[in-house]
Amino acid sequence: MAEDIRVRFAPSPTGHLHIGGARTALFNYLYARRQNGVFVLRIEDTDAERSTDESVRMILQDLKWLGLTWDEGPEVGGEYGPYFQTQRLDLYREKLEFLLERGHAYACFCSSETLEKKREQAMATGQQPKYDGTCRNLSRADAQARIKAGEAYVVRLKLPTEGTTIIDDRIRGKMVFENNVLDDFVLARTNGLPMYNFAAVVDDAAMKISHVIRGDDHISNTPRQILLYQALGEPLPAFAHVPMILGADKTRLSKRHGATSVGAYADEGYLPQALTNYLALLGWSFDDKTTLFTREQLIDKFSLKKVSKNPAVFDPAKLQWMNGIYIRQLPAEEYVARALPVLIAAGLLPEPLDEAARAWGGRVALLVKEHLKIFTELPAHVSYFFGETVELDETAKEKMLLAKERPDLFKSLHQKMSMLESFTHKGLEEMMKVLLAEAQVKFGDLVHPLRAAVTGRANSPGIFEVLELLGKERTVKRLAAGLASVGITTEN
RNA sequence: GUCCCCAUCGUCUAGUGGCCUAGGACACUGCCCUUUCAAGGCGGUGGCAUGGGUUCGAAUCCCAUUGGGGACGCCA
């Protein structure tokens, strides 16, 4: 590798890991792996009010859940650490001094109230709400004096008033900004803490980030950042702005659109490989055919050139379909390992689990493996396996009615079942075959009412598997109850 | 309001001037398979926002319009 590829994901710990953030992290991760580069995780916690340790914990956990392991960052360290911005304050102070000394930055004493008022006024009158430069031309001496006198101030970057700044984006090509539409933005707050644009640039430079891959909501920050790199005398990284992820109404994805945190999807029983695959396809594609990718394939195929420019609408239905695919691909043991806790949580299986319950629960879960799209729907699929009796739903009641046409057949079925020695798939099937031949009826005529009586619904996995797992006692009891509900009485 | 970005089926997208009477996937839907439901197989509905150019030839290039999104913080 001629060039050292270093990318970073830099979340602010002000909440959980968002779907959009996860996609950005994924693209960075894939790019780093593909290019044999380094994936850095940096926590941008300079907003003292909103940053929380709990958020840091959740974000790290969700990244790990997705398998997006970072090479440098929290917990693993690295030679460019520390990786929390609040632990890098000395660096920002140093750079601030550097800019101040060179006249690239200046102290501003305008109060936030005044600025807020001006901004509102500008917006209202259709003006551009940019800083008006009140303190821009204060002499350094005056400024020093006011600072000494204890006046509160922020530090702003002094931007050129003419000329243009060009972003040469890896995904979008060249974007041109007139410098005069930019304003002297704040580098450091009154309390001395750096602002986003400043800390991000200082760190990206210090951490030798070669490619800044981030959401396109950052495009308008980029010219400011470029000017800042120049003021700092630092080389520019390559920029790649990936399109945003929108909700169904085409506005920025937010809570209004349902679950938007990675953690919520994890809790709902989505598989990390499914979410990863789905997210990869939001704004990126490989060709005109392939939709399913293993992690290795994603790493192998990923390229910034194939990232699209237009925003993508998040489609929960497609994610769900994809999750179903991955569930079906799960090896049986792994599937069972995921299924049992769900059944326990639903109160269907006891905690702790004894060997028998574990084995039986696993077999029950396996029966509906092909039917599941998400693990949270598992309990609903298998609820009739638990408890002694079942209540028939409407569709089941309808099917049950069919039994009235051949009461004798079902009485006979009931009797044979209660006397059946080997209550297994094979034993049951053989017994029924004989019964059907004797009565001269089709299997369908028998199976629908039977299924209804035993499961309480009109559909289920294969009836023999269901009966075998349910066991003779409950099957016979439920069949009798079902028949009784349509007026067919059974002896014994 | 100002600046920036974007524009192919409902959604995700393939497509970089002729291979496109536009391909795939989800969703919807018909049929097959079948003990039901899924799954699977085979079909179907559905799209190049509009108007101008450029060209022998435009989904593909240019311009305008329209539409959508984003940014304009002592948030990130």
Coordinates of C-alpha atoms (C1' of nucleotides) in Angstrom, one line a residue:
Chain A
M1 CA 0.0 0.0 0.0
A2 CA 1.6 3.2 -1.2
E3 CA -0.6 5.3 1.1
D4 CA -1.5 4.7 4.7
I5 CA -5.2 4.4 4.7
R6 CA -6.7 5.5 8.0
V7 CA -10.4 6.1 8.4
R8 CA -12.5 6.9 11.5
F9 CA -16.0 6.7 12.9
A10 CA -16.5 9.6 15.3
P11 CA -19.8 9.4 17.1
S12 CA -20.9 11.8 19.8
P13 CA -22.1 9.9 22.8
T14 CA -25.5 11.6 23.2
G15 CA -27.7 8.6 22.7
H16 CA -27.7 5.1 21.2
L17 CA -26.0 4.1 18.0
H18 CA -28.4 5.2 15.2
I19 CA -29.0 3.3 12.0
G20 CA -27.4 6.1 10.0
G21 CA -24.4 6.1 12.3
A22 CA -24.1 2.4 12.0
R23 CA -24.2 2.6 8.2
T24 CA -21.4 5.2 8.3
A25 CA -19.4 3.1 10.7
L26 CA -19.9 0.1 8.4
F27 CA -18.7 1.9 5.3
N28 CA -15.6 3.1 7.1
Y29 CA -15.0 -0.3 8.4
L30 CA -15.4 -1.9 5.0
Y31 CA -13.2 0.6 3.4
A32 CA -10.5 0.1 6.0
R33 CA -10.6 -3.7 5.7
R34 CA -10.7 -3.7 2.0
Q35 CA -7.7 -1.3 1.7
N36 CA -5.8 -2.9 4.5
G37 CA -6.1 0.3 6.4
V38 CA -6.8 1.2 10.0
F39 CA -10.3 1.8 11.4
V40 CA -10.2 4.3 14.2
L41 CA -13.0 4.9 16.7
R42 CA -13.0 8.3 18.3
I43 CA -15.6 9.6 20.8
E44 CA -16.6 13.2 20.3
D45 CA -17.8 14.1 23.7
T46 CA -17.1 17.8 23.8
D47 CA -20.7 18.6 24.4
A48 CA -20.6 18.4 28.2
E49 CA -24.3 18.7 28.7
R50 CA -25.4 15.9 26.4
S51 CA -22.6 13.4 26.5
T52 CA -23.0 10.5 28.8
D53 CA -21.0 7.4 29.8
E54 CA -24.1 5.4 29.3
S55 CA -24.2 6.4 25.6
V56 CA -20.5 5.5 25.2
R57 CA -21.2 2.1 26.6
M58 CA -24.2 1.5 24.3
I59 CA -22.4 2.7 21.2
L60 CA -19.4 0.4 21.8
Q61 CA -21.7 -2.5 22.6
D62 CA -23.8 -2.0 19.4
L63 CA -20.7 -1.6 17.2
K64 CA -19.4 -4.8 18.7
W65 CA -22.7 -6.5 18.1
L66 CA -22.5 -5.6 14.5
G67 CA -19.0 -6.9 14.4
L68 CA -17.4 -3.6 13.5
T69 CA -14.3 -4.0 15.5
W70 CA -12.0 -1.0 15.6
D71 CA -8.2 -1.1 15.4
E72 CA -7.6 2.0 17.5
G73 CA -9.9 3.7 20.0
P74 CA -11.6 3.1 23.3
E75 CA -10.7 -0.1 25.1
V76 CA -7.9 -1.0 22.6
G77 CA -5.9 2.2 22.6
G78 CA -3.5 3.1 19.9
E79 CA -0.5 5.3 19.2
Y80 CA -2.7 8.4 18.4
G81 CA -4.7 8.3 21.6
P82 CA -6.4 9.2 23.8
Y83 CA -9.6 8.6 21.7
F84 CA -12.0 10.6 23.8
Q85 CA -11.9 14.3 22.9
T86 CA -12.4 15.5 26.4
Q87 CA -9.0 13.8 27.1
R88 CA -7.3 15.8 24.4
L89 CA -8.0 19.3 25.6
D90 CA -4.4 20.3 25.8
L91 CA -4.0 19.6 22.1
Y92 CA -6.9 21.9 21.2
R93 CA -5.6 24.6 23.5
E94 CA -2.3 24.4 21.8
K95 CA -3.8 24.6 18.3
L96 CA -6.0 27.5 19.4
E97 CA -3.0 29.4 20.6
F98 CA -1.3 28.7 17.3
L99 CA -4.2 30.2 15.3
L100 CA -4.6 33.1 17.6
E101 CA -0.9 34.0 17.4
R102 CA -1.0 33.9 13.6
G103 CA -4.1 36.0 13.4
H104 CA -6.1 33.2 11.9
A105 CA -8.5 33.3 14.9
Y106 CA -9.8 35.9 17.2
A107 CA -11.6 36.4 20.4
C108 CA -15.3 37.3 20.2
F109 CA -17.1 38.9 23.0
C110 CA -20.6 38.9 21.6
S111 CA -23.1 37.3 23.9
S112 CA -25.1 34.3 22.7
E113 CA -28.3 36.2 23.4
T114 CA -27.3 39.1 21.1
L115 CA -26.3 36.6 18.4
E116 CA -29.4 34.6 18.7
K117 CA -31.4 37.8 18.3
K118 CA -29.5 38.8 15.2
R119 CA -29.9 35.4 13.7
E120 CA -33.6 35.4 14.2
Q121 CA -33.8 38.8 12.7
A122 CA -31.8 37.8 9.7
M123 CA -33.9 34.7 9.1
A124 CA -37.1 36.7 9.4
T125 CA -36.0 39.3 6.8
G126 CA -34.6 36.7 4.5
Q127 CA -31.0 37.5 5.1
Q128 CA -28.3 35.0 5.5
P129 CA -28.0 34.3 9.3
K130 CA -24.2 34.5 9.5
Y131 CA -22.0 36.1 12.1
D132 CA -21.7 39.8 11.3
G133 CA -18.0 40.2 12.3
T134 CA -18.5 42.6 15.2
C135 CA -15.3 41.4 16.9
R136 CA -13.4 40.4 13.9
N137 CA -11.3 43.5 13.7
L138 CA -10.7 44.1 17.4
S139 CA -7.0 44.6 17.9
R140 CA -5.1 41.8 19.7
A141 CA -4.2 44.2 22.5
D142 CA -7.8 45.3 23.0
A143 CA -8.9 41.7 23.1
Q144 CA -6.2 40.8 25.6
A145 CA -7.3 43.6 27.8
R146 CA -10.9 42.6 27.8
I147 CA -10.0 39.0 28.5
K148 CA -7.8 40.1 31.4
A149 CA -10.7 42.1 32.7
G150 CA -12.6 38.8 32.9
E151 CA -15.0 39.3 30.0
A152 CA -16.4 36.0 28.6
Y153 CA -15.4 35.2 25.0
V154 CA -15.4 32.5 22.4
V155 CA -12.7 32.0 19.7
R156 CA -13.7 32.3 16.1
L157 CA -11.8 31.4 12.9
K158 CA -11.1 34.3 10.6
L159 CA -12.2 33.3 7.2
P160 CA -11.4 34.9 3.8
T161 CA -14.2 37.1 2.5
E162 CA -13.6 36.3 -1.1
G163 CA -12.5 33.4 -3.3
T164 CA -13.9 29.9 -3.3
T165 CA -13.3 26.7 -1.5
I166 CA -13.6 23.5 -3.4
I167 CA -14.3 20.1 -2.1
D168 CA -13.1 17.3 -4.3
D169 CA -15.4 14.6 -3.0
R170 CA -14.6 10.9 -3.7
I171 CA -18.3 10.2 -4.3
R172 CA -19.7 13.5 -5.7
G173 CA -16.8 15.1 -7.4
K174 CA -16.2 18.8 -7.1
M175 CA -18.4 21.1 -5.1
V176 CA -17.7 24.8 -5.0
F177 CA -18.5 27.2 -2.2
E178 CA -18.1 31.0 -2.3
N179 CA -16.1 31.9 0.8
N180 CA -18.3 34.9 1.4
V181 CA -21.3 32.7 2.3
L182 CA -19.3 31.2 5.1
D183 CA -19.1 32.9 8.4
D184 CA -16.4 33.1 11.1
F185 CA -17.5 30.1 13.1
V186 CA -16.8 29.3 16.7
L187 CA -13.7 27.2 17.4
A188 CA -13.9 27.2 21.2
R189 CA -16.7 28.0 23.6
T190 CA -16.7 30.4 26.6
N191 CA -15.8 27.5 28.8
G192 CA -12.8 26.7 26.7
L193 CA -14.2 23.4 25.3
P194 CA -13.7 23.1 21.5
M195 CA -16.5 23.0 19.1
Y196 CA -17.1 20.1 16.7
N197 CA -15.5 21.6 13.6
F198 CA -12.4 22.5 15.4
A199 CA -11.9 19.4 17.4
A200 CA -12.7 17.1 14.5
V201 CA -10.2 18.8 12.2
V202 CA -7.5 18.9 14.8
D203 CA -8.0 15.3 15.6
D204 CA -8.3 14.1 12.1
A205 CA -5.0 15.8 11.4
A206 CA -3.3 14.5 14.5
M207 CA -4.6 11.0 14.0
K208 CA -3.4 11.1 10.4
I209 CA -6.9 10.3 9.0
S210 CA -6.5 9.8 5.3
H211 CA -10.2 9.5 4.3
V212 CA -13.1 11.2 6.0
I213 CA -16.1 9.1 5.2
R214 CA -19.3 10.5 6.7
G215 CA -22.9 11.4 6.1
D216 CA -23.7 14.1 3.5
D217 CA -25.3 16.2 6.2
H218 CA -21.7 17.2 6.8
I219 CA -21.1 18.7 3.3
S220 CA -21.8 22.2 4.4
N221 CA -19.3 21.8 7.3
T222 CA -16.6 20.7 4.9
P223 CA -15.5 24.1 3.3
R224 CA -15.1 25.5 6.9
Q225 CA -13.1 22.5 7.8
I226 CA -10.9 22.8 4.7
L227 CA -10.2 26.4 5.5
L228 CA -9.3 25.3 9.0
Y229 CA -6.9 22.7 7.8
Q230 CA -5.3 25.4 5.7
A231 CA -5.0 27.8 8.7
L232 CA -3.5 25.0 10.7
G233 CA -1.1 24.2 7.9
E234 CA -2.2 20.6 7.8
P235 CA -2.6 18.4 4.7
L236 CA -6.2 17.7 3.6
P237 CA -7.7 14.3 3.9
A238 CA -9.8 12.9 1.1
F239 CA -13.5 13.5 1.7
A240 CA -16.3 11.0 0.8
H241 CA -19.9 12.0 1.7
V242 CA -22.3 9.2 1.7
P243 CA -26.0 9.8 1.2
M244 CA -28.3 10.0 4.2
I245 CA -30.8 7.4 5.2
L246 CA -34.4 8.7 5.2
G247 CA -37.7 7.5 6.6
A248 CA -40.7 6.4 4.5
D249 CA -41.8 10.1 4.3
K250 CA -38.4 11.0 2.9
T251 CA -37.3 13.1 5.8
R252 CA -34.3 12.4 7.9
L253 CA -34.7 9.1 9.7
S254 CA -35.9 9.7 13.3
K255 CA -37.8 8.2 16.1
R256 CA -41.0 9.0 14.3
H257 CA -40.2 6.3 11.8
G258 CA -40.1 3.6 14.4
A259 CA -37.0 1.8 15.7
T260 CA -33.9 3.7 14.7
S261 CA -31.3 2.4 17.1
V262 CA -29.2 -0.6 16.5
G263 CA -29.9 -1.8 20.0
A264 CA -33.6 -1.9 19.3
Y265 CA -33.1 -4.2 16.3
A266 CA -30.8 -6.4 18.4
D267 CA -33.5 -6.6 21.0
E268 CA -36.2 -7.4 18.5
G269 CA -34.3 -10.4 17.4
Y270 CA -32.6 -9.3 14.3
L271 CA -29.3 -11.0 13.4
P272 CA -26.3 -8.8 13.1
Q273 CA -25.3 -10.3 9.8
A274 CA -28.8 -9.4 8.4
L275 CA -28.6 -5.8 9.6
T276 CA -25.1 -5.5 8.3
N277 CA -26.0 -6.9 4.9
Y278 CA -29.1 -4.6 4.7
L279 CA -27.3 -1.5 5.7
A280 CA -24.5 -2.2 3.2
L281 CA -27.1 -2.0 0.5
L282 CA -28.4 1.3 1.6
G283 CA -26.4 3.6 -0.6
W284 CA -24.0 1.0 -2.0
S285 CA -24.4 -1.8 -4.5
F286 CA -22.1 -4.2 -6.1
D287 CA -23.8 -5.2 -9.3
D288 CA -27.3 -5.6 -10.8
K289 CA -27.9 -9.1 -9.3
T290 CA -26.4 -9.7 -5.9
T291 CA -28.2 -8.8 -2.7
L292 CA -26.8 -11.3 -0.2
F293 CA -23.3 -10.8 1.0
T294 CA -21.2 -12.4 3.7
R295 CA -19.0 -10.1 5.7
E296 CA -16.0 -11.3 3.7
Q297 CA -17.7 -10.6 0.4
L298 CA -18.6 -7.1 1.6
I299 CA -15.0 -6.5 2.5
D300 CA -13.9 -7.9 -0.8
K301 CA -16.3 -6.0 -3.0
F302 CA -16.7 -2.6 -1.2
S303 CA -15.7 0.4 -3.0
L304 CA -16.4 4.1 -2.6
K305 CA -16.9 4.4 -6.4
K306 CA -20.1 2.3 -6.1
V307 CA -21.6 4.4 -3.3
S308 CA -24.6 6.2 -4.7
K309 CA -25.3 9.9 -4.4
N310 CA -29.0 9.9 -3.7
P311 CA -30.5 9.5 -0.3
A312 CA -32.0 6.1 0.6
V313 CA -35.3 5.3 2.3
F314 CA -35.0 2.8 5.1
D315 CA -37.3 -0.1 4.3
P316 CA -38.1 -2.3 7.4
A317 CA -39.9 -4.8 5.2
K318 CA -36.8 -5.6 3.2
L319 CA -34.7 -5.8 6.4
Q320 CA -37.2 -8.3 7.8
W321 CA -37.1 -10.4 4.6
M322 CA -33.4 -10.5 4.8
N323 CA -33.4 -11.4 8.4
G324 CA -35.6 -14.4 7.6
I325 CA -33.1 -15.5 5.0
Y326 CA -30.3 -15.4 7.6
I327 CA -32.4 -17.2 10.2
R328 CA -33.0 -20.0 7.8
Q329 CA -29.3 -20.2 7.1
L330 CA -28.4 -20.5 10.8
P331 CA -27.1 -23.9 11.8
A332 CA -29.6 -25.7 14.0
E333 CA -27.6 -25.4 17.3
E334 CA -27.1 -21.7 16.8
Y335 CA -30.7 -21.2 16.0
V336 CA -31.8 -23.1 19.1
A337 CA -29.3 -21.2 21.2
R338 CA -31.0 -18.0 20.1
A339 CA -34.5 -19.4 20.3
L340 CA -34.5 -20.8 23.8
P341 CA -33.9 -17.4 25.6
V342 CA -36.8 -15.9 23.6
L343 CA -39.1 -18.7 24.8
I344 CA -37.9 -18.3 28.4
A345 CA -38.4 -14.5 28.2
A346 CA -41.9 -15.1 26.9
G347 CA -42.6 -17.3 29.9
L348 CA -43.2 -20.4 27.8
L349 CA -40.1 -22.2 29.1
P350 CA -39.0 -22.3 32.7
E351 CA -35.8 -20.8 34.0
P352 CA -33.5 -22.5 34.7
L353 CA -33.9 -25.0 31.9
D354 CA -33.6 -28.7 32.6
E355 CA -32.2 -31.1 30.0
A356 CA -35.6 -32.4 28.9
A357 CA -37.2 -28.9 28.6
R358 CA -34.1 -27.7 26.7
A359 CA -34.3 -30.6 24.2
W360 CA -38.0 -30.4 23.8
G361 CA -38.0 -26.6 23.5
G362 CA -35.3 -26.8 20.9
R363 CA -37.3 -29.3 18.8
V364 CA -40.4 -27.1 19.0
A365 CA -38.4 -24.0 17.9
L366 CA -36.8 -25.9 15.1
L367 CA -40.2 -26.7 13.7
V368 CA -40.9 -23.1 12.8
K369 CA -37.4 -22.1 11.8
E370 CA -38.5 -21.7 8.1
H371 CA -41.3 -19.5 9.2
L372 CA -39.5 -16.9 11.3
K373 CA -38.5 -13.5 10.1
I374 CA -37.6 -12.2 13.5
F375 CA -37.1 -14.0 16.8
T376 CA -39.6 -12.0 18.6
E377 CA -42.4 -13.7 16.6
L378 CA -41.3 -17.1 17.8
P379 CA -43.5 -17.3 20.9
A380 CA -46.6 -16.5 18.8
H381 CA -45.7 -19.3 16.4
V382 CA -45.4 -22.0 19.0
S383 CA -47.6 -20.9 21.8
Y384 CA -50.0 -23.9 21.3
F385 CA -47.2 -26.3 22.3
F386 CA -47.4 -25.0 25.8
G387 CA -50.3 -25.5 28.2
E388 CA -52.8 -28.3 28.3
T389 CA -55.6 -26.9 26.3
V390 CA -56.0 -24.5 23.4
E391 CA -58.7 -22.1 22.5
L392 CA -59.8 -22.2 18.8
D393 CA -59.5 -19.0 16.8
E394 CA -62.0 -18.1 14.2
T395 CA -60.3 -19.8 11.3
A396 CA -59.9 -22.9 13.4
K397 CA -63.5 -23.0 14.3
E398 CA -64.4 -22.9 10.7
K399 CA -62.2 -25.9 9.9
M400 CA -63.6 -27.7 12.9
L401 CA -67.0 -27.5 11.4
L402 CA -65.8 -29.8 8.6
A403 CA -65.7 -32.6 11.1
K404 CA -69.4 -32.6 11.3
E405 CA -69.6 -34.2 7.9
R406 CA -67.9 -37.3 9.1
P407 CA -68.5 -37.7 12.8
D408 CA -67.8 -41.4 12.7
L409 CA -64.4 -40.8 11.1
F410 CA -63.3 -38.5 13.8
K411 CA -64.6 -40.6 16.6
S412 CA -62.6 -43.4 15.1
L413 CA -59.5 -41.2 14.8
H414 CA -59.9 -40.3 18.4
Q415 CA -60.1 -43.8 19.5
K416 CA -57.2 -45.1 17.5
M417 CA -55.1 -42.3 18.7
S418 CA -55.8 -43.0 22.3
M419 CA -54.8 -46.6 21.7
L420 CA -51.8 -45.9 19.6
E421 CA -48.6 -47.5 21.0
S422 CA -46.0 -45.6 19.2
F423 CA -47.1 -42.0 19.1
T424 CA -44.5 -40.8 16.6
H425 CA -44.5 -39.2 13.2
K426 CA -44.1 -42.7 11.7
G427 CA -46.6 -44.4 13.9
L428 CA -49.2 -41.7 13.4
E429 CA -48.8 -41.6 9.7
E430 CA -49.2 -45.4 9.4
M431 CA -52.3 -45.4 11.6
M432 CA -53.9 -42.6 9.6
K433 CA -53.1 -44.2 6.3
V434 CA -55.1 -47.3 7.3
L435 CA -57.9 -45.2 8.7
L436 CA -58.2 -43.1 5.5
A437 CA -58.2 -46.2 3.4
E438 CA -61.0 -47.8 5.4
A439 CA -63.1 -44.7 5.4
Q440 CA -62.3 -43.8 1.8
V441 CA -61.5 -40.2 2.5
K442 CA -58.7 -37.9 1.5
F443 CA -56.0 -36.9 3.9
G444 CA -57.1 -33.3 3.6
D445 CA -60.6 -34.0 5.0
L446 CA -59.0 -35.4 8.1
V447 CA -56.1 -33.1 8.7
H448 CA -57.8 -29.8 8.7
P449 CA -60.2 -30.4 11.6
L450 CA -57.5 -32.3 13.4
R451 CA -55.0 -29.4 13.1
A452 CA -57.7 -27.0 14.2
A453 CA -58.6 -29.0 17.3
V454 CA -55.0 -29.6 18.3
T455 CA -53.3 -26.3 17.6
G456 CA -56.3 -24.0 17.8
R457 CA -55.5 -22.5 14.4
A458 CA -55.8 -23.2 10.8
N459 CA -52.1 -23.6 10.0
S460 CA -49.1 -25.0 11.6
P461 CA -45.9 -26.9 10.7
G462 CA -46.4 -30.5 9.4
I463 CA -49.1 -32.2 11.4
F464 CA -47.2 -35.3 12.3
E465 CA -44.2 -33.4 13.7
V466 CA -46.6 -31.3 15.7
L467 CA -48.5 -34.3 17.1
E468 CA -45.4 -36.1 18.0
L469 CA -44.0 -33.2 19.9
L470 CA -47.3 -32.4 21.6
G471 CA -47.6 -36.0 22.8
K472 CA -50.4 -38.5 23.0
E473 CA -52.1 -37.2 26.1
R474 CA -52.6 -33.6 25.1
T475 CA -53.4 -34.5 21.5
V476 CA -56.1 -36.9 22.5
K477 CA -57.5 -34.4 25.0
R478 CA -57.5 -31.5 22.6
L479 CA -59.0 -33.6 19.8
A480 CA -61.9 -34.6 22.1
A481 CA -62.5 -31.0 23.2
G482 CA -62.5 -29.8 19.6
L483 CA -64.9 -32.5 18.5
A484 CA -67.1 -31.7 21.5
S485 CA -67.3 -28.1 20.4
V486 CA -69.0 -29.1 17.2
G487 CA -71.3 -31.6 19.0
I488 CA -69.3 -34.8 18.4
T489 CA -69.0 -36.8 21.5
T490 CA -66.2 -39.2 22.1
E491 CA -66.3 -42.1 24.5
N492 CA -63.5 -43.2 26.8
Chain B
rG1 C1' -34.8 33.3 3.0
rU2 C1' -29.4 32.0 1.6
rC3 C1' -26.0 28.2 0.3
rC4 C1' -25.1 23.1 -1.0
rC5 C1' -26.6 18.2 -2.6
rC6 C1' -29.8 14.8 -5.2
rA7 C1' -33.5 13.0 -9.1
rU8 C1' -34.5 5.2 -13.0
rC9 C1' -40.6 0.8 -10.8
rG10 C1' -44.2 2.2 -4.1
rU11 C1' -38.9 1.1 -1.8
rC12 C1' -33.3 -0.3 -2.5
rU13 C1' -30.8 -0.2 -6.9
rA14 C1' -28.1 -1.9 -12.2
rG15 C1' -27.3 1.3 -16.1
rU16 C1' -21.6 6.1 -17.6
rG17 C1' -24.3 7.5 -25.9
rG18 C1' -26.1 2.5 -29.5
rC19 C1' -26.1 -4.3 -25.9
rC20 C1' -32.4 -0.8 -22.9
rU21 C1' -39.2 -2.3 -26.5
rA22 C1' -34.6 -0.3 -19.1
rG23 C1' -32.1 -5.6 -15.6
rG24 C1' -32.3 -7.4 -10.3
rA25 C1' -34.2 -7.4 -5.1
rC26 C1' -38.2 -6.1 -1.3
rA27 C1' -43.4 -5.2 -1.3
rC28 C1' -48.0 -6.4 -4.1
rU29 C1' -50.0 -10.2 -7.2
rG30 C1' -51.2 -15.0 -10.5
rC31 C1' -49.9 -20.1 -11.1
rC32 C1' -47.2 -24.5 -9.6
rC33 C1' -45.6 -27.6 -5.4
rU34 C1' -48.5 -29.1 -1.0
rU35 C1' -51.8 -31.8 5.0
rU36 C1' -52.4 -25.9 6.2
rC37 C1' -48.9 -21.8 6.6
rA38 C1' -44.2 -20.4 5.3
rA39 C1' -40.2 -21.6 2.1
rG40 C1' -39.1 -22.7 -3.0
rG41 C1' -40.1 -22.6 -8.6
rC42 C1' -42.3 -20.1 -12.8
rG43 C1' -45.0 -15.6 -14.3
rG44 C1' -47.4 -10.5 -13.8
rU45 C1' -48.5 -5.2 -12.4
rG46 C1' -45.1 -1.1 -12.0
rG47 C1' -40.1 3.4 -13.5
rC48 C1' -36.0 6.9 -16.7
rA49 C1' -39.9 14.1 -12.9
rU50 C1' -40.9 18.1 -17.0
rG51 C1' -39.2 21.3 -20.9
rG52 C1' -35.5 22.6 -24.0
rG53 C1' -30.9 21.6 -26.4
rU54 C1' -26.1 18.5 -28.2
rU55 C1' -25.9 14.0 -31.3
rC56 C1' -27.0 9.9 -36.9
rG57 C1' -28.6 8.1 -31.9
rA58 C1' -30.0 9.7 -25.4
rA59 C1' -32.0 6.9 -18.8
rU60 C1' -27.0 8.1 -20.0
rC61 C1' -23.9 14.8 -21.9
rC62 C1' -25.5 20.4 -21.2
rC63 C1' -29.2 24.2 -19.6
rA64 C1' -33.7 25.5 -17.3
rU65 C1' -38.0 24.3 -14.5
rU66 C1' -40.2 21.3 -10.8
rG67 C1' -39.7 18.2 -6.8
rG68 C1' -37.1 16.2 -2.5
rG69 C1' -33.2 16.5 1.1
rG70 C1' -29.4 18.8 3.9
rA71 C1' -26.8 23.0 6.2
rC72 C1' -27.1 27.9 8.1
rG73 C1' -25.7 26.8 16.9
rC74 C1' -21.1 28.8 22.5
rC75 C1' -25.0 20.5 18.9
rA76 C1' -22.3 16.8 16.6

